[in-house]
Coordinates of C-alpha atoms and ligand atoms in Angstrom, one line a residue:
X20 CA -0.1 0.0 0.0
X21 CA 1.6 3.3 -1.2
X22 CA 0.2 6.0 1.2
X23 CA 1.6 9.0 -0.1
X24 CA 0.1 7.9 -3.6
X25 CA -3.3 6.7 -2.5
X26 CA -3.6 9.8 -0.5
X27 CA -2.7 12.3 -3.2
X28 CA -5.2 10.7 -5.6
X29 CA -7.8 10.8 -3.2
X30 CA -7.4 14.7 -2.4
X31 CA -7.4 15.1 -6.4
X32 CA -10.8 13.0 -6.9
X33 CA -13.4 15.7 -6.3
X34 CA -16.2 13.3 -5.4
X35 CA -17.3 10.7 -7.8
X36 CA -21.1 10.2 -8.1
X37 CA -22.3 6.8 -8.3
X38 CA -25.7 5.1 -7.6
X39 CA -24.0 3.3 -4.6
X40 CA -24.5 4.4 -1.2
X41 CA -21.0 5.4 0.2
X42 CA -21.5 6.1 3.9
X43 CA -18.7 7.7 6.0
X44 CA -19.4 5.7 9.1
X45 CA -20.7 2.4 9.5
X46 CA -22.0 1.5 13.1
X47 CA -21.6 -2.3 13.9
X48 CA -23.9 -3.3 16.6
X49 CA -24.2 -7.1 17.3
X50 CA -27.6 -7.3 19.1
X51 CA -31.1 -5.2 19.8
X52 CA -30.1 -3.4 22.7
X53 CA -26.6 -2.2 21.5
X54 CA -28.8 -0.7 18.1
X55 CA -31.7 1.0 19.8
X56 CA -29.4 3.0 21.8
X57 CA -28.7 4.8 18.2
X58 CA -32.4 5.5 17.8
X59 CA -34.5 8.5 18.7
X60 CA -31.5 10.6 19.3
X61 CA -31.0 14.3 18.9
X62 CA -28.0 13.8 16.6
X63 CA -29.0 12.0 13.7
X64 CA -32.1 9.8 12.4
X65 CA -30.3 6.1 11.4
X66 CA -34.0 5.0 10.5
X67 CA -34.3 7.4 7.7
X68 CA -33.8 4.3 5.4
X69 CA -33.4 0.6 5.5
X70 CA -31.7 -1.0 3.0
X71 CA -32.1 -5.0 2.8
X72 CA -28.6 -6.7 2.1
X73 CA -28.9 -10.3 1.1
X74 CA -26.9 -12.5 3.3
X75 CA -27.3 -10.6 6.6
X76 CA -28.7 -12.2 9.8
X77 CA -32.3 -13.3 9.2
X78 CA -33.0 -11.3 12.7
X79 CA -31.6 -8.2 11.2
X80 CA -32.2 -8.5 7.2
X81 CA -31.6 -4.6 6.6
X82 CA -28.9 -2.2 7.3
X83 CA -30.4 1.1 8.6
X84 CA -29.1 4.8 7.3
X85 CA -29.5 8.6 7.7
X86 CA -31.1 10.2 4.7
X87 CA -28.0 11.4 3.2
X88 CA -26.4 8.2 3.7
X89 CA -23.5 9.6 5.4
X90 CA -24.3 7.0 8.8
X91 CA -25.3 3.6 8.5
X92 CA -26.0 0.9 11.1
X93 CA -25.4 -2.9 10.8
X94 CA -26.6 -5.2 13.4
X95 CA -24.5 -8.5 13.0
X96 CA -26.1 -10.9 15.5
X97 CA -24.0 -12.4 17.9
X98 CA -21.0 -14.5 18.4
X99 CA -18.2 -15.2 16.0
X100 CA -19.9 -17.1 13.3
X101 CA -22.9 -14.4 12.8
X102 CA -20.2 -11.5 12.8
X103 CA -18.2 -12.7 10.3
X104 CA -21.0 -13.8 7.9
X105 CA -23.0 -10.4 8.1
X106 CA -20.0 -8.5 7.7
X107 CA -19.1 -10.4 4.6
X108 CA -22.4 -9.7 3.2
X109 CA -21.9 -6.5 3.7
X110 CA -18.6 -6.1 2.3
X111 CA -19.5 -7.7 -0.8
X112 CA -23.0 -6.0 -1.5
X113 CA -23.4 -4.5 -5.0
X114 CA -25.5 -1.5 -3.4
X115 CA -22.8 -0.2 -1.5
X116 CA -19.5 1.7 -1.8
X117 CA -17.5 1.1 1.6
X118 CA -13.9 1.9 0.3
X119 CA -14.0 5.2 2.2
X120 CA -16.1 4.2 5.2
X121 CA -14.8 4.1 8.9
X122 CA -16.4 1.0 10.6
X123 CA -17.1 1.6 14.1
X124 CA -17.6 -1.8 16.3
X125 CA -19.8 -0.2 18.9
X126 CA -21.0 -3.2 21.6
X127 CA -20.7 -4.1 25.3
X128 CA -18.5 -6.5 26.5
X129 CA -17.2 -8.0 29.8
X130 CA -14.0 -6.4 31.8
X131 CA -10.7 -7.1 33.4
X132 CA -11.2 -5.3 36.9
X133 CA -7.2 -5.2 37.0
X134 CA -7.6 -2.7 34.2
X135 CA -10.9 -0.7 33.8
X136 CA -14.4 -0.9 35.3
X137 CA -17.9 -1.3 34.3
X138 CA -19.5 1.7 32.3
X139 CA -16.2 2.5 31.0
X140 CA -15.9 2.7 27.0
X141 CA -12.4 1.2 25.9
X142 CA -11.0 1.6 22.4
X143 CA -8.9 -1.1 21.4
X144 CA -5.7 -1.5 19.2
X145 CA -5.4 -5.4 19.5
X146 CA -7.9 -8.1 19.0
X147 CA -7.0 -11.4 20.1
X148 CA -9.1 -14.6 19.6
X149 CA -8.8 -16.4 22.7
X150 CA -10.7 -19.4 22.0
X151 CA -8.5 -20.7 19.0
X152 CA -6.9 -23.3 21.5
X153 CA -6.8 -26.7 22.6
X154 CA -9.1 -27.3 25.7
X155 CA -9.2 -30.4 28.2
X156 CA -11.5 -30.3 31.2
X157 CA -9.7 -29.0 34.1
X158 CA -10.8 -32.2 36.2
X159 CA -8.6 -34.3 33.5
X160 CA -5.5 -32.1 33.0
X161 CA -2.1 -32.8 34.4
X162 CA -1.5 -31.7 37.8
X163 CA 1.1 -29.5 36.7
X164 CA -1.3 -27.3 34.1
X165 CA -2.5 -24.0 35.6
X166 CA -5.4 -24.4 33.3
X167 CA -6.8 -26.5 30.8
X168 CA -6.4 -24.2 27.8
X169 CA -3.3 -24.3 25.7
X170 CA -2.5 -23.1 22.4
X171 CA -3.1 -25.4 19.2
X172 CA 0.2 -27.3 18.0
X173 CA 1.8 -27.2 21.6
X174 CA 2.3 -29.4 24.7
X175 CA 1.1 -27.0 27.5
X176 CA 0.3 -23.8 28.8
X177 CA 2.5 -20.8 27.8
X178 CA 3.9 -22.1 24.7
X179 CA 3.4 -20.2 21.4
X180 CA 1.1 -21.5 18.9
X181 CA 2.9 -23.3 16.1
X182 CA -0.5 -24.2 14.2
X183 CA -1.4 -20.8 12.8
X184 CA -5.1 -20.2 11.5
X185 CA -4.5 -16.4 10.7
X186 CA -7.1 -15.1 13.0
X187 CA -5.4 -15.2 16.1
X188 CA -4.5 -11.3 16.5
X189 CA -5.4 -8.4 14.4
X190 CA -4.1 -4.7 15.2
X191 CA -5.8 -1.8 13.7
X192 CA -4.7 2.0 13.0
X193 CA -3.1 3.4 16.4
X194 CA -3.2 7.0 14.8
X195 CA -6.9 6.7 14.3
X196 CA -7.6 5.1 17.6
X197 CA -6.0 8.0 19.2
X198 CA -8.1 10.5 17.1
X199 CA -11.1 8.5 18.3
X200 CA -10.0 8.8 21.7
X201 CA -9.4 12.5 21.5
X202 CA -13.1 12.6 20.4
X203 CA -14.7 10.4 22.9
X204 CA -13.0 11.9 26.2
X205 CA -14.6 14.9 26.4
X206 CA -17.7 12.7 27.1
X207 CA -16.2 11.5 30.2
X208 CA -18.3 13.9 32.6
X209 CA -21.7 12.6 30.7
X210 CA -20.8 9.0 31.0
X211 CA -23.8 7.1 32.4
X212 CA -23.3 5.6 35.9
X213 CA -25.8 4.2 38.9
X214 CA -26.1 3.6 42.3
X215 CA -26.1 -0.1 41.6
X216 CA -23.0 0.2 39.3
X217 CA -21.2 1.8 42.2
X218 CA -21.9 -1.0 44.6
X219 CA -21.1 -3.8 42.3
X220 CA -17.6 -2.2 41.4
X221 CA -17.0 -1.5 45.1
X222 CA -16.7 -5.2 45.8
X223 CA -13.6 -5.1 43.6
X224 CA -11.6 -3.0 45.4
X225 CA -8.9 -5.8 46.1
X226 CA -8.2 -5.4 42.6
X227 CA -6.8 -1.9 42.6
X228 CA -8.0 1.6 41.8
X229 CA -8.8 1.2 38.0
X230 CA -12.2 -0.9 39.4
X231 CA -13.3 1.6 41.7
X232 CA -13.1 5.0 39.8
X233 CA -16.0 6.1 37.7
X234 CA -16.2 5.2 34.3
X235 CA -14.0 6.9 31.6
X236 CA -12.9 6.4 27.9
X237 CA -10.0 4.3 28.1
X238 CA -7.3 2.7 25.7
X239 CA -7.0 -1.1 26.4
X240 CA -7.4 -4.3 24.2
X241 CA -10.3 -6.6 23.3
X242 CA -10.2 -10.6 23.4
X243 CA -12.8 -12.5 21.7
X244 CA -14.1 -16.0 22.2
X245 CA -17.6 -17.6 21.5
X246 CA -17.8 -19.0 24.9
X247 CA -19.2 -16.7 27.4
X248 CA -16.8 -17.2 30.5
X249 CA -16.2 -16.2 34.2
X250 CA -14.0 -16.9 36.8
X251 CA -10.5 -16.1 38.4
X252 CA -8.8 -18.8 36.7
X253 CA -10.0 -18.5 33.2
X254 CA -9.3 -14.6 33.5
X255 CA -6.0 -15.3 34.4
X256 CA -5.6 -17.9 31.8
X257 CA -6.8 -15.5 29.0
X258 CA -4.7 -12.6 30.4
X259 CA -1.8 -15.1 29.8
X260 CA -3.0 -15.8 26.4
X261 CA -3.4 -12.5 25.5
X262 CA -0.1 -11.6 26.3
X263 CA 1.5 -14.8 24.6
X264 CA -0.4 -14.6 21.0
X265 CA 0.5 -10.9 21.1
X266 CA 4.2 -11.3 21.8
X267 CA 3.5 -8.9 25.0
X268 CA 1.8 -6.0 23.0
X269 CA -2.0 -6.4 24.1
X270 CA -3.5 -6.4 27.4
X271 CA -6.2 -8.3 28.3
X272 CA -8.9 -5.6 29.1
X273 CA -12.7 -6.2 27.6
X274 CA -13.9 -9.4 26.4
X275 CA -16.5 -10.1 23.9
X276 CA -17.9 -12.7 21.0
X277 CA -17.3 -10.9 17.8
X278 CA -14.3 -8.6 17.1
X279 CA -11.9 -11.0 15.6
X280 CA -14.8 -12.6 13.2
X281 CA -15.6 -8.9 12.3
X282 CA -12.1 -8.1 11.8
X283 CA -11.2 -11.0 9.8
X284 CA -14.1 -10.3 7.3
X285 CA -12.9 -6.5 6.7
X286 CA -9.4 -7.8 6.2
X287 CA -10.6 -10.1 3.5
X288 CA -12.7 -7.1 2.2
X289 CA -9.2 -4.9 2.1
X290 CA -7.5 -7.7 0.1
X291 CA -10.6 -7.5 -2.3
X292 CA -9.9 -3.5 -2.3
X293 CA -13.9 -3.2 -1.2
X294 CA -13.2 -1.7 2.3
X295 CA -10.0 0.2 4.2
X296 CA -8.5 -1.9 7.0
X297 CA -7.1 1.5 8.4
X298 CA -10.4 2.7 9.0
X299 CA -11.5 0.5 11.6
X300 CA -12.3 1.7 15.2
X301 CA -13.1 -1.1 17.9
X302 CA -15.3 0.5 20.8
X303 CA -16.6 -1.7 23.5
X304 CA -18.1 -0.5 26.7
X305 CA -17.9 -2.9 29.9
X306 CA -21.3 -4.2 31.0
X307 CA -19.8 -6.9 33.6
X308 CA -16.7 -8.3 35.3
X309 CA -15.0 -11.3 33.8
X310 CA -14.5 -13.0 37.3
X311 CA -16.3 -12.7 41.0
X312 CA -15.3 -10.3 43.7
X313 CA -13.7 -11.8 46.3
X314 CA -16.4 -13.1 48.6
X315 CA -18.5 -14.4 45.6
X316 CA -18.6 -17.7 43.4
X317 CA -17.7 -17.6 39.6
X318 CA -21.2 -19.2 39.0
X319 CA -22.9 -16.5 41.1
X320 CA -21.0 -13.7 39.2
X321 CA -22.3 -15.4 36.2
X322 CA -25.8 -15.9 37.1
X323 CA -26.3 -12.8 39.0
X324 CA -27.4 -9.2 38.4
X325 CA -25.8 -6.9 35.9
X326 CA -26.0 -3.7 37.0
X327 CA -23.2 -2.3 34.7
X328 CA -25.5 -3.4 31.7
X329 CA -27.7 -0.2 31.3
X330 CA -24.9 2.3 31.6
X331 CA -22.8 0.2 29.4
X332 CA -25.4 0.5 26.5
X333 CA -26.1 4.1 27.0
X334 CA -22.4 4.9 27.1
X335 CA -21.8 3.5 23.4
X336 CA -24.1 6.1 22.2
X337 CA -22.6 9.0 24.8
X338 CA -19.0 8.3 24.1
X339 CA -19.5 6.7 20.5
X340 CA -21.7 9.9 19.1
X341 CA -18.9 12.2 19.5
X342 CA -16.6 9.8 17.3
X343 CA -19.2 9.8 14.5
X344 CA -19.7 13.4 14.8
X345 CA -16.1 14.1 14.7
X346 CA -15.5 12.0 11.5
X347 CA -18.6 13.7 10.0
X348 CA -17.7 17.3 11.1
X349 CA -13.7 16.8 10.0
X350 CA -14.7 14.7 6.7
X351 CA -13.2 17.0 4.1
X352 CA -10.1 18.1 6.1
X353 CA -8.9 14.7 8.0
X354 CA -11.0 11.6 7.5
X355 CA -11.9 11.5 3.9
X356 CA -8.4 11.0 2.6
X357 CA -7.7 8.8 5.7
X358 CA -5.5 8.8 8.8
X359 CA -2.1 7.3 7.9
X360 CA -1.0 4.5 10.3
X361 CA 2.1 4.6 12.0
X362 CA 2.0 1.2 13.4
X363 CA 1.4 -2.2 11.6
X364 CA -2.1 -3.0 10.8
X365 CA -3.5 -6.3 9.6
X366 CA -3.3 -9.7 10.9
X367 CA -1.2 -12.4 12.2
X368 CA 0.0 -13.4 8.5
X369 CA 1.1 -10.1 7.3
X370 CA -1.8 -10.3 4.4
X371 CA -2.0 -6.4 3.8
X372 CA 1.9 -5.9 3.9
X373 CA 4.3 -4.9 6.4
X374 CA 5.8 -7.0 9.3
X375 CA 3.5 -7.9 12.3
X376 CA 4.9 -7.0 15.6
X377 CA 3.3 -10.5 16.7
X378 CA 3.4 -14.0 15.3
X379 CA 6.2 -15.9 13.5
X380 CA 7.0 -13.5 10.9
X381 CA 5.3 -12.9 7.6
X382 CA 3.6 -15.7 6.1
X383 CA 0.8 -13.7 4.0
X384 CA 0.5 -13.4 0.2
X385 CA 2.7 -10.3 -1.4
X386 CA 0.0 -7.9 -1.9
X387 CA -0.3 -6.4 -5.5
Ligands
NAG417 C1 -36.6 1.5 9.4 O1 -36.9 0.4 10.0 C2 -37.3 0.5 11.4 C3 -37.2 -0.6 12.1 O2 -36.8 -1.3 12.3 C4 -38.7 1.6 11.2 O3 -39.1 1.9 12.6 C5 -38.7 2.6 10.5 O4 -39.8 3.5 10.2 C6 -38.1 2.2 9.2 N1 -38.0 3.2 8.3 C7 -38.6 3.6 7.1 C8 -38.1 5.0 6.3 O5 -39.1 2.8 6.6
NAG418 C1 -8.3 -11.2 17.3 O1 -8.0 -9.5 16.9 C2 -7.1 -9.0 17.9 C3 -6.7 -7.6 17.4 O2 -7.7 -7.0 16.7 C4 -5.8 -9.7 17.8 O3 -4.9 -8.9 18.7 C5 -5.8 -11.0 18.4 O4 -4.7 -11.6 18.2 C6 -7.1 -11.7 17.3 N1 -7.0 -12.9 17.6 C7 -6.9 -13.9 17.2 C8 -7.3 -15.1 17.7 O5 -7.3 -13.8 16.0
NAG419 C1 -28.1 6.8 34.1 O1 -29.2 6.4 33.1 C2 -30.4 6.2 34.0 C3 -31.4 5.4 33.2 O2 -31.7 6.4 32.1 C4 -30.7 7.5 34.9 O3 -31.7 7.1 35.9 C5 -29.5 8.0 35.8 O4 -29.9 9.2 36.1 C6 -28.2 8.2 34.8 N1 -26.8 8.6 35.7 C7 -26.5 9.5 35.2 C8 -25.2 9.7 36.4 O5 -26.4 10.0 33.9
NAG420 C1 -0.3 -17.5 33.8 O1 0.9 -17.2 33.5 C2 2.0 -17.4 34.9 C3 3.3 -16.9 34.5 O2 3.8 -17.9 33.5 C4 1.6 -18.7 35.4 O3 2.2 -18.7 36.8 C5 0.2 -19.0 35.7 O4 -0.1 -20.1 36.3 C6 -0.7 -18.8 34.7 N1 -2.1 -19.0 34.9 C7 -2.9 -19.6 34.5 C8 -4.4 -19.5 35.1 O5 -2.9 -20.1 33.4
NAG421 C1 -18.8 -8.7 49.6 O1 -18.3 -8.4 50.5 C2 -18.4 -6.7 50.4 C3 -17.6 -5.8 51.5 O2 -16.3 -6.5 51.3 C4 -19.8 -6.6 50.8 O3 -20.3 -5.3 50.7 C5 -20.6 -7.3 50.0 O4 -21.9 -7.5 50.4 C6 -20.2 -8.9 50.1 N1 -20.8 -9.4 48.8 C7 -21.6 -10.9 49.2 C8 -22.3 -11.5 48.2 O5 -21.5 -11.5 50.4
NAG422 C1 6.4 -14.0 19.1 O1 6.8 -14.9 20.0 C2 7.0 -16.2 19.3 C3 7.2 -17.5 20.4 O2 8.5 -17.0 21.0 C4 8.3 -16.0 18.1 O3 8.7 -17.3 17.8 C5 8.2 -14.8 17.5 O4 9.3 -14.9 16.8 C6 7.8 -13.7 18.2 N1 7.4 -12.8 17.1 C7 7.7 -11.4 16.7 C8 7.4 -10.4 16.1 O5 8.4 -11.1 18.1

């Protein structure tokens, strides 16, 4: 990818009109509560046009857009398979031109109390797929194993995977993340919080001060698995895996069920020259803790109340709308031609070019 040339060409093109819809921002939500927080808001009306896209989830067969088509929303359905399938259908739709679109994942997540707290809104640089591993039930594991999970192609926990599928780690544009962070950070004082959420996080005081502070917009990484896990041991095991897979770069912070799948579909779309992988924002607000407080069992934490749910949903809009508005307002001056990444962006294979700062070295195809 020759950035200088691409950027020059972009600035020379005065706006090609085509009959395809070319949104500036595509919100990516996973289920209905994350989607509805964007309806009936003062800033814009994303229900002004609904467009049926073949291949989307049967539950959410249409994307929703503003009248001008500047801002759109897709609801993928939950879990890795729904996310990958829906985003692929979006990318290959003949009705859309997504080559300049900013994709913003806007969903809720679990959170590591050592790093952040419920209600906080995290912007991630790395997304790590945790469940791409071997597993044996802990009751049957060797007595010297700290966990039943270990990387594929290895013989015990802690060893770097030798069988790589390609979706283990993704890295997005750090300069864009910082720009999004600056835009969203002004919303800190407005972020929603409730007495129940405060009481919940107070129970985690032994984990440090990050967890007991009020919610804020934070920078930390995202971890994907289909399994909705909870507990001290799995939390620690996945902290380790995040560190291992990313060669020490990523911090296990927010946990969810879709991001690597969405990123993989967008990576393939970039190889097909239909989307731009340097225009992705991963935003995850924390709804619940990934492990119990000290005097509670893992099962009680999993099945108990989720007081952080409502604030986390509200905060997707409160923080995220600042990013959307910032992209629209700064379109001509900053965003139209893109924000040049200074870091590696792409997957563990190096498919988009460049040398990944994680993984076993470049394995991807040579980009044309
Ligand atoms: C778009 O769909 C939503 C329901 O998903 C509906 O409320 C809205 O009225 C629809 N908009 C148009 C223009 O039909
Ligand atoms: C998922 O994506 C993140 C960053 O986008 C990356 O750090 C992580 O390694 C990926 N995990 C897998 C298993 O692909
Ligand atoms: C958070 O949202 C709830 C529900 O709308 C509301 O009752 C509460 O006052 C809000 N809290 C803050 C701090 O905005
Ligand atoms: C995490 O890694 C540390 C350091 O290697 C190790 O001591 C610990 O047992 C691991 N924990 C789990 C649950 O895998
Ligand atoms: C756990 O302990 C905290 C204080 O240490 C207390 O406020 C809370 O009610 C306890 N929770 C349970 C479920 O016992
Ligand atoms: C990541 O760690 C593995 C295992 O130690 C190593 O083989 C690989 O070279 C490292 N990758 C980078 C980019 O440092």
